[in-house]
Tab-separated table of C-alpha atoms in Angstrom:
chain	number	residue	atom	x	y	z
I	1	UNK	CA	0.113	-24.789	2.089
I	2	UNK	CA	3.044	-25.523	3.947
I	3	UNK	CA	6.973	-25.447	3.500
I	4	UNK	CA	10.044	-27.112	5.172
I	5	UNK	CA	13.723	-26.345	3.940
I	6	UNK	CA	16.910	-27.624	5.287
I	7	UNK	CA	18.402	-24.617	7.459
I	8	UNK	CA	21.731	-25.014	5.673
I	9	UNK	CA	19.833	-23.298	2.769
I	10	UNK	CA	20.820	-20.028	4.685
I	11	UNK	CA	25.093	-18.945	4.760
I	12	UNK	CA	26.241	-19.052	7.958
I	13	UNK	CA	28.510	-20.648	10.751
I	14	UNK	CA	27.446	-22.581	13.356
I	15	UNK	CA	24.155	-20.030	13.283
I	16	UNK	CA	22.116	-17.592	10.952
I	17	UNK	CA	21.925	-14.386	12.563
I	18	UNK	CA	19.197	-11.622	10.897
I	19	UNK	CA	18.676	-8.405	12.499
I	20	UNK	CA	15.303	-6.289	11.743
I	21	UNK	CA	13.269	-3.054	12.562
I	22	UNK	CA	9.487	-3.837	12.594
I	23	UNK	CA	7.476	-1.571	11.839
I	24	UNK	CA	3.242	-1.489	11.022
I	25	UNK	CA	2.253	0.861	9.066
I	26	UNK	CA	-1.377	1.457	9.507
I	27	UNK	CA	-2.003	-1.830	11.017
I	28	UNK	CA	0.067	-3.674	8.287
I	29	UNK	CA	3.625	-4.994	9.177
I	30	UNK	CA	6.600	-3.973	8.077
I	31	UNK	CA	10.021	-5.891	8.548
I	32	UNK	CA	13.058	-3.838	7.568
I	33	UNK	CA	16.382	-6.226	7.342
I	34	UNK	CA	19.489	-4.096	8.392
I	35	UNK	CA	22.141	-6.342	8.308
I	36	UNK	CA	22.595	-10.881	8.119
I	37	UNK	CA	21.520	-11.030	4.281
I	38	UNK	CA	24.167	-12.020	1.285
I	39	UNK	CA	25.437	-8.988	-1.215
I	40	UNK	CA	22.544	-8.529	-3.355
I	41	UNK	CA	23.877	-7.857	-6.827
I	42	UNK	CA	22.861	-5.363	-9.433
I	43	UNK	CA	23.382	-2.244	-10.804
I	44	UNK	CA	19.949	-0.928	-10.432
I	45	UNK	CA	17.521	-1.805	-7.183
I	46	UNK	CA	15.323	-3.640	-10.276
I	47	UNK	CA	18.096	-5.745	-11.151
I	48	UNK	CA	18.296	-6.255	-7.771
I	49	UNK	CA	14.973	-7.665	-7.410
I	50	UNK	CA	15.604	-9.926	-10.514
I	51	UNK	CA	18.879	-11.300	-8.394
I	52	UNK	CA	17.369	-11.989	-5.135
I	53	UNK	CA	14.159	-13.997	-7.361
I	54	UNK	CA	17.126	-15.998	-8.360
I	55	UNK	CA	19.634	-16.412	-5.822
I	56	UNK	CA	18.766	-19.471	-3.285
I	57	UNK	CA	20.951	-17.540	-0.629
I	58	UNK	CA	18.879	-14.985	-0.535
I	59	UNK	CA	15.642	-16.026	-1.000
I	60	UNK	CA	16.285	-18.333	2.010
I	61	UNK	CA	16.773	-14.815	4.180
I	62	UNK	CA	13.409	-13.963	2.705
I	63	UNK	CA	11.304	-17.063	3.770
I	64	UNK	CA	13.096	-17.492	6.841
I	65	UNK	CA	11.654	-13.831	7.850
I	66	UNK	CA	8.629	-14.011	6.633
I	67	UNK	CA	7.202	-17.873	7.238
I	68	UNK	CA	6.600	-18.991	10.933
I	69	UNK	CA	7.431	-19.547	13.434
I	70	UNK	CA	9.446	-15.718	12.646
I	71	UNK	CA	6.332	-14.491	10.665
I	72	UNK	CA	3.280	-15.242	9.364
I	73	UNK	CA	1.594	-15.997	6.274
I	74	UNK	CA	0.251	-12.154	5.946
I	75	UNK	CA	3.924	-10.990	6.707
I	76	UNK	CA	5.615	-8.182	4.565
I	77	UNK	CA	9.560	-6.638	4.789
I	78	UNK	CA	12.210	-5.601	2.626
I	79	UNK	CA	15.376	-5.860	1.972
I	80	UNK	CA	17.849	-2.405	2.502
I	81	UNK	CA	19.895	-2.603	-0.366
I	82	UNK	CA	22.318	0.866	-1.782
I	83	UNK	CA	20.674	3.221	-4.585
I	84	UNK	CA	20.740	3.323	-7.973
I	85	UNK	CA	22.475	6.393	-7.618
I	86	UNK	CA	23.678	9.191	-5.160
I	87	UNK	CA	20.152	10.683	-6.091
I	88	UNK	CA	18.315	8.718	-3.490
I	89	UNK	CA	19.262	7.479	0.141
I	90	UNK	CA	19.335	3.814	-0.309
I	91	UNK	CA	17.013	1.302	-1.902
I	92	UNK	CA	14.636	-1.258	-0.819
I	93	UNK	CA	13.412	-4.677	-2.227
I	94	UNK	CA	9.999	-5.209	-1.184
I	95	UNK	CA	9.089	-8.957	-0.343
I	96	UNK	CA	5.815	-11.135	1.124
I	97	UNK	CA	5.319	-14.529	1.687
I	98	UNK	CA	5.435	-15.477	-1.879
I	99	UNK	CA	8.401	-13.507	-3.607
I	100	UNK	CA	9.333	-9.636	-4.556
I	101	UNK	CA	6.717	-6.869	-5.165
I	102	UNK	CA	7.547	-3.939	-7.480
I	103	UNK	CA	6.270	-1.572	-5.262
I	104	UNK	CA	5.148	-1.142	-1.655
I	105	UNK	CA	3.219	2.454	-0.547
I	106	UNK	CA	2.897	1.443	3.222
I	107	UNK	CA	6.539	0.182	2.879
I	108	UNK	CA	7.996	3.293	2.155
I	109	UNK	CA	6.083	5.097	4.687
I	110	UNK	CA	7.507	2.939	7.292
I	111	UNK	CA	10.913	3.154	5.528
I	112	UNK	CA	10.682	7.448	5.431
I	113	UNK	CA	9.604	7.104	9.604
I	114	UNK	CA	12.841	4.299	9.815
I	115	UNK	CA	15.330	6.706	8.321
I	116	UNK	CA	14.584	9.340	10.301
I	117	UNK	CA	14.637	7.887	13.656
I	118	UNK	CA	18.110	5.749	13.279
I	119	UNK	CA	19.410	9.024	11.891
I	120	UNK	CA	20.112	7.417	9.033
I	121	UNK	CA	18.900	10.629	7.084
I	122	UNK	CA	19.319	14.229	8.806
I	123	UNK	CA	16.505	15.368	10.049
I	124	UNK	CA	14.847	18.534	10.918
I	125	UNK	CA	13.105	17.919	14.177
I	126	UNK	CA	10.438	20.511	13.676
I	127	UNK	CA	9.789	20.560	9.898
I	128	UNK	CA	9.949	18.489	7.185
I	129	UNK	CA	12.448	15.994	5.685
I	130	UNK	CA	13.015	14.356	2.243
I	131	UNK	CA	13.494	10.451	2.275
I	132	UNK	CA	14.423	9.492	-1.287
I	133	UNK	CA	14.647	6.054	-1.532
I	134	UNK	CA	15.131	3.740	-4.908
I	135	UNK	CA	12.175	0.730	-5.352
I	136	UNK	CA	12.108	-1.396	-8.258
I	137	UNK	CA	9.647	0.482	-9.694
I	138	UNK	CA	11.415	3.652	-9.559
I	139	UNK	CA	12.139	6.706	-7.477
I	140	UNK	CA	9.754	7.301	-4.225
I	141	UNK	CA	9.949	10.507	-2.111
I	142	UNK	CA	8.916	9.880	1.657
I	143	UNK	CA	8.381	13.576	3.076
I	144	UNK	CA	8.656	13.101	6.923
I	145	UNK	CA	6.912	15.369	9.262
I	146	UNK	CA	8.211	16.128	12.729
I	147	UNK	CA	7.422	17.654	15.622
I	148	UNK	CA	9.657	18.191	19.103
I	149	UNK	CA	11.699	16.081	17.584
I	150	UNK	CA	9.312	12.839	16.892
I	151	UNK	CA	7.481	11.751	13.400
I	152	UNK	CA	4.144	12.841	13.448
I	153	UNK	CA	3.048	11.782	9.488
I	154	UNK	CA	4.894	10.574	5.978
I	155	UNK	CA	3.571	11.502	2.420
I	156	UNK	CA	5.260	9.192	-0.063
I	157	UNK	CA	5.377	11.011	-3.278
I	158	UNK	CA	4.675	8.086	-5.976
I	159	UNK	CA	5.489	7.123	-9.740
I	160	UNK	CA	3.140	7.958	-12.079
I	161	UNK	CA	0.121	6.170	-11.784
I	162	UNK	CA	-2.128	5.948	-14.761
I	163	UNK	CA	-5.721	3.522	-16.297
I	164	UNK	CA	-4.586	0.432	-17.926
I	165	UNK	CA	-8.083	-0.518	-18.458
I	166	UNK	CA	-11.722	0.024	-17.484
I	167	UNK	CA	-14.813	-2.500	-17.633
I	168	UNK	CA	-12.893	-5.864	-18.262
I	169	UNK	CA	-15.011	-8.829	-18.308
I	170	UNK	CA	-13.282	-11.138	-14.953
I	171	UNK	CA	-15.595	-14.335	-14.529
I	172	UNK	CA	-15.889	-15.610	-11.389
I	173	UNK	CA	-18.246	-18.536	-9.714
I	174	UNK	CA	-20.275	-15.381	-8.329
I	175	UNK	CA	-20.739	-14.402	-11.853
I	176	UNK	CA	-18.781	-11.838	-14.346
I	177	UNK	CA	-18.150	-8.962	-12.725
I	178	UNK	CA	-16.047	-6.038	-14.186
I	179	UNK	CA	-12.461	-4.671	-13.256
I	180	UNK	CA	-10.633	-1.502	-13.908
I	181	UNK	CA	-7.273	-2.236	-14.080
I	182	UNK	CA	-4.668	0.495	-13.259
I	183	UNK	CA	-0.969	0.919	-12.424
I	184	UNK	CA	0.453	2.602	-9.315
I	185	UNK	CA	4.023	0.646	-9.104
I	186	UNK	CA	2.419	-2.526	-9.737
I	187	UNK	CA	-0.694	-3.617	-11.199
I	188	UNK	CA	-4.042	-3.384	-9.382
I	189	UNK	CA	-7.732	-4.979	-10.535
I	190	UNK	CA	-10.423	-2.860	-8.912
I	191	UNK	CA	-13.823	-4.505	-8.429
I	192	UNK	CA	-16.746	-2.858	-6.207
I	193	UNK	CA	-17.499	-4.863	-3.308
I	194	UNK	CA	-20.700	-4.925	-4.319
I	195	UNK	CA	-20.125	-6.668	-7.440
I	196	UNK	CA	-20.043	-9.496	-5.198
I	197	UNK	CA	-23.023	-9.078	-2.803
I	198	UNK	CA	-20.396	-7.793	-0.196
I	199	UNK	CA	-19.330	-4.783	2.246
I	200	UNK	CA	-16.074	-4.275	3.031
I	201	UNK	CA	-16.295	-5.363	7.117
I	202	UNK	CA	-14.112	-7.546	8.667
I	203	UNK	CA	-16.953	-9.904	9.206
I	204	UNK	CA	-16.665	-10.704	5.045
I	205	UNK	CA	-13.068	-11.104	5.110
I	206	UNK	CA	-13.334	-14.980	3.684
I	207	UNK	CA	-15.873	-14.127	1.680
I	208	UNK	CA	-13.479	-10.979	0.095
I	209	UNK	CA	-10.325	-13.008	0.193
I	210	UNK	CA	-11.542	-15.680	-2.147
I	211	UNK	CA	-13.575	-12.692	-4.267
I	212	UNK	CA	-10.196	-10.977	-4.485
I	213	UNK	CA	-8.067	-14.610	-5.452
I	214	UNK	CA	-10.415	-15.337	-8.461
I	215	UNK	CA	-9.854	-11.907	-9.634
I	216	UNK	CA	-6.528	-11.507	-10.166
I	217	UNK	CA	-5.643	-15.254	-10.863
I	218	UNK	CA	-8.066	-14.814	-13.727
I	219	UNK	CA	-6.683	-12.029	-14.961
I	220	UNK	CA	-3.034	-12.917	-14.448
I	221	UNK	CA	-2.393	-14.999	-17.576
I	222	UNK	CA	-4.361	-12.236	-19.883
I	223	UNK	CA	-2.952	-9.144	-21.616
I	224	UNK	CA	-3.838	-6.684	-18.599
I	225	UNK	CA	-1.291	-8.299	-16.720
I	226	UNK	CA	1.225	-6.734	-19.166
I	227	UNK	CA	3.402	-3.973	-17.985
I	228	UNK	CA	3.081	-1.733	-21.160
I	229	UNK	CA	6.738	-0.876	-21.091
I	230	UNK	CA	8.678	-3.185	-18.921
I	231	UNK	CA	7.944	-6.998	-18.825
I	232	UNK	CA	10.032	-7.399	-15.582
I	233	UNK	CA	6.680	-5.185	-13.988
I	234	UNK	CA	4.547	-7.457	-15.058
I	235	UNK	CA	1.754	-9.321	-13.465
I	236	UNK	CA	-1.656	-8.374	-11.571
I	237	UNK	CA	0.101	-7.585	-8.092
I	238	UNK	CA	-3.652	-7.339	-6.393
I	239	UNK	CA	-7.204	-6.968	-6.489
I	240	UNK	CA	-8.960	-4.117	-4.366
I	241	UNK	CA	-12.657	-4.735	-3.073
I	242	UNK	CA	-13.509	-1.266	-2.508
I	243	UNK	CA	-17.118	0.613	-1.348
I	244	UNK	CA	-17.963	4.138	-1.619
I	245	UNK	CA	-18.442	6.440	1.874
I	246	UNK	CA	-19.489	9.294	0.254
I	247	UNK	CA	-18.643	12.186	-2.236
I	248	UNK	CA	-18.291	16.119	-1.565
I	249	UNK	CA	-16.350	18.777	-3.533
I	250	UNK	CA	-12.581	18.245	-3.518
I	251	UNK	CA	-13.593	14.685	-1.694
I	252	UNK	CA	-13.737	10.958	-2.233
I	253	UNK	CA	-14.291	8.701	0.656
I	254	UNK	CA	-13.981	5.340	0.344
I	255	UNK	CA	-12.762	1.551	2.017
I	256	UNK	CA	-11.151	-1.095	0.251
I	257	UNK	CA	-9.537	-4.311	1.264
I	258	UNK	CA	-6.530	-5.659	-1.085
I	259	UNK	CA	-6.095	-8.775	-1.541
I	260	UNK	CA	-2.481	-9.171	-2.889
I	261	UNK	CA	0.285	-11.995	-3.854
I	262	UNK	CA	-1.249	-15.708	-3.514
I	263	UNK	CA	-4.108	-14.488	-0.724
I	264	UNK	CA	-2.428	-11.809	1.108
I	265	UNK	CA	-4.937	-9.299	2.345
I	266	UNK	CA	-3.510	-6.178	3.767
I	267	UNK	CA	-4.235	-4.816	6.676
I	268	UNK	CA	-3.394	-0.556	5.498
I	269	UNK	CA	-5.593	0.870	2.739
I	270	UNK	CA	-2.744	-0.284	0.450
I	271	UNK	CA	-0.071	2.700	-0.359
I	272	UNK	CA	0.488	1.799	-3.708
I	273	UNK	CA	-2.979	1.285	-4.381
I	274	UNK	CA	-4.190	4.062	-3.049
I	275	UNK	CA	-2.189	5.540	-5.717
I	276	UNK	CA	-3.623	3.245	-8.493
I	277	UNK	CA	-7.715	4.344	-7.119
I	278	UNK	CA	-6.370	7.984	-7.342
I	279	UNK	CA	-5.416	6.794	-11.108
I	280	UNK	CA	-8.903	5.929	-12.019
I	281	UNK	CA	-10.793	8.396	-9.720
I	282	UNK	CA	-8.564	10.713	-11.797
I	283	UNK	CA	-9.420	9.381	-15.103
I	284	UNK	CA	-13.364	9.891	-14.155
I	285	UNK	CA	-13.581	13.164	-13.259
I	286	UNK	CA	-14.353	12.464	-9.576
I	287	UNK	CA	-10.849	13.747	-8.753
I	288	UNK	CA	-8.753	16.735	-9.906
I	289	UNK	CA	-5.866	18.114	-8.643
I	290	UNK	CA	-5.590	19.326	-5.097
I	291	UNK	CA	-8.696	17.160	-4.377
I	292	UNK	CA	-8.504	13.966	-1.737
I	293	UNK	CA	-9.049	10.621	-1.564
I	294	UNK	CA	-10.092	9.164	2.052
I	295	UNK	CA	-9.013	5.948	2.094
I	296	UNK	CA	-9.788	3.477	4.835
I	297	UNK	CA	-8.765	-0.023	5.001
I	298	UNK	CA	-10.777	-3.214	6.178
I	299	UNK	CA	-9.644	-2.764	9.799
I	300	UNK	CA	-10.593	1.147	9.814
I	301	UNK	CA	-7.289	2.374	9.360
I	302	UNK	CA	-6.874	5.418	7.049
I	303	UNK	CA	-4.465	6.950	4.419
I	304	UNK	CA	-5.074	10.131	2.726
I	305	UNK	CA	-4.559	9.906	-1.329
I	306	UNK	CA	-4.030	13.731	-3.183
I	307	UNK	CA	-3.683	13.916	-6.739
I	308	UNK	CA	-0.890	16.464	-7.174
I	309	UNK	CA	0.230	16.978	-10.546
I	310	UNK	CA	-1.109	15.601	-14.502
I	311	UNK	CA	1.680	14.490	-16.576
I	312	UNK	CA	2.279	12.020	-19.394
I	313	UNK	CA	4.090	8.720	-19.226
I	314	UNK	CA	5.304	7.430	-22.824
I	315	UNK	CA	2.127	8.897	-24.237
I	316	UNK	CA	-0.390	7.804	-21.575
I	317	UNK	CA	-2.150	10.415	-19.407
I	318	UNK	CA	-1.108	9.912	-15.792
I	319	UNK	CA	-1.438	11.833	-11.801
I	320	UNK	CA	1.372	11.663	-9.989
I	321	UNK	CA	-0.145	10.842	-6.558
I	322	UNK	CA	1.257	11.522	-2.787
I	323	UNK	CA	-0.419	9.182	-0.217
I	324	UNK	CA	-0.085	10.078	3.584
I	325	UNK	CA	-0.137	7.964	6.817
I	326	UNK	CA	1.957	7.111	9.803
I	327	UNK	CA	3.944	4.091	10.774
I	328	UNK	CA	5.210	3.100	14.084
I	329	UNK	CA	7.984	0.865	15.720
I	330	UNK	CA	6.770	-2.475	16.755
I	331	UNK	CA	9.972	-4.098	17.664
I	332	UNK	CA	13.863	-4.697	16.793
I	333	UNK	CA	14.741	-8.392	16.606
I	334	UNK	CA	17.785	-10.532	15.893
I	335	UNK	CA	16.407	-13.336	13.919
I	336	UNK	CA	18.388	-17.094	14.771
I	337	UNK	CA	18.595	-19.734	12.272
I	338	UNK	CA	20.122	-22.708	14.378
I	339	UNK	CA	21.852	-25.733	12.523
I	340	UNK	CA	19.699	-27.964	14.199
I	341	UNK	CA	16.524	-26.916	13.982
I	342	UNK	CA	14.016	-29.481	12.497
I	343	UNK	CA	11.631	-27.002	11.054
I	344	UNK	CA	14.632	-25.105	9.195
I	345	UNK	CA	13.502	-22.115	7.093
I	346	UNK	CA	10.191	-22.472	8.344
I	347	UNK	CA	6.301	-23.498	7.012
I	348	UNK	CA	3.322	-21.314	5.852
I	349	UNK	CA	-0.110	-22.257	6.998
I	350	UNK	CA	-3.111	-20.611	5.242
């Protein structure tokens, strides 16, 4: 697949300018845009996300950032937009390749490690310190660790994650397998590995990529890709391939790789489906609360899942979830869009 846009599809003067902090967050990037974006309108950070799907202006900012030669097709960022409210810090709108996510777990730990070292949020520097921060999908808490005055770990305290669905039917040209579809800020299909005659090593990652595409594209146009309260949440955001390490009291271990968007695979365990495996592990007894999920990603990078709480969510039984990892600096760029340049807002090669 490949793209080439005009670069006067991006507001500027005789150049675009874009300024970023990149971040990776368990081996997964992280782009945060500071400043070079258009007003983002909206008087919530979802309505946000409904503007920027809509505004060329801004979406332009988006693929500029995220297709090469600035990025890559496996690229993630977000856009810092203000709150909903004085509740939270600020607000983010979480994008990829191919549009806005509803929620982002290894975004907001990147964000929560961001905040605290611009000093955009006062910090203790040997303690603990609250990052709230406003995603489309609702209010996140990023609880930032420090020690001697640099960030040692974030927990992201979730939504409410909770089972949409368990042994759905998914056909595929390995065969039928079965999903369990559950919601931790956006949708997630979870398939074993195995169901496919694969392991979760890097050495399968085509074979896993494709197993994770047929997944959720056939379950995108069904009734599990309903949000079951607000249609702007809908979709199947990803499918995770996961494999069981081993089981002990108070202990999961597993390794997953998500496949995500239109065949994004991502390099963390996945934040915010880490929360939506804690759902299910939940729902099946494996888990209770206290206990802990080890959750290592395709590259052998590792976030730790807790259940922390039971609760109900418009009548459905639901954890709320913290997930824990550590995200470090990679770079701070400023991003030029010349008028002249032939390959404009850029191309995506997959």
């Amino acid at each position: 697949m490949s793209e080439n846009t005009a670069p006067d599809a991006v507001p500027g003067g005789n150049s675009t300018r874009i300024t970023t902090t990149d971040y990776h967050t368990a081996g997964e990037p992280f782009r945060i845009v500071t400043a070079g974006f258009p007003e983002i309108l909206g008087d919530t950070v979802l309505a946000r996300r409904s503007f920027a799907q809509q505004d060329p202006a801004v979406d332009a900012v988006r693929r500029l950032l995220v297709n090469e030669p600035r990025g890559h097709a496996d690229m993630y960022g977000g856009f810092v937009v203000p709150p909903d409210d004085p509740g939270a810090h600020f607000g983010v709108l979480f994008w990829h390749k191919d549009g806005y996510s509803t929620a982002c777990g290894h975004g907001t730990i990147a964000l929560g490690a961001w905040a605290v070292q611009s000093g955009l949020v006062p910090t203790d520097p040997d303690g603990d310190t609250d990052v709230v921060i406003d995603v489309p999908s609702g209010r996140v808490t990023a609880r930032v660790t420090c020690a001697a005055g640099r960030v040692r770990q974030v927990a992201f305290r979730n939504i409410p994650a909770y089972v949409l669905g368990r042994d759905v039917e998914v056909p595929t040209d390995r065969g039928t397998v079965r999903a369990d579809l559950s919601y931790g800020g956006a949708i997630y299909a979870s398939v074993p590995a195995a169901a496919f005659g694969l392991t979760v090593r890097p050495e399968a990652y085509a074979d896993l990529l494709a197993a994770g595409r047929q997944v959720k594209h056939a379950l995108q146009a069904t009734e599990w890709a309903r949000h079951p309260v607000d249609r702007r949440l809908d979709g199947v955001y990803g499918t995770i391939l996961y494999e069981d390490l081993g089981r002990a009291p108070g202990e999961v271990r597993q390794r997953n790789m998500v496949v995500f968007a239109d065949g994004e695979v991502d390099r963390s365990p996945c934040g915010s489906g880490t929360s939506a495996r804690l759902a299910l592990l939940a729902d099946e007894g494996a888990l209770g609360t206290g206990d802990v999920l080890v959750h290592d990603s395709v590259v052998g990078t590792r976030f730790i899942g807790r259940v922390v709480d039971h609760v109900s969510v418009d009548s459905r039984g639901a954890v709320v979830t913290e997930v824990q990892g550590s995200a470090h600096r990679t770079g701070e760029h400023v991003f030029v869009l010349e008028p002249d340049d032939p390959v404009g807002l850029g191309f995506t090669l997959r």
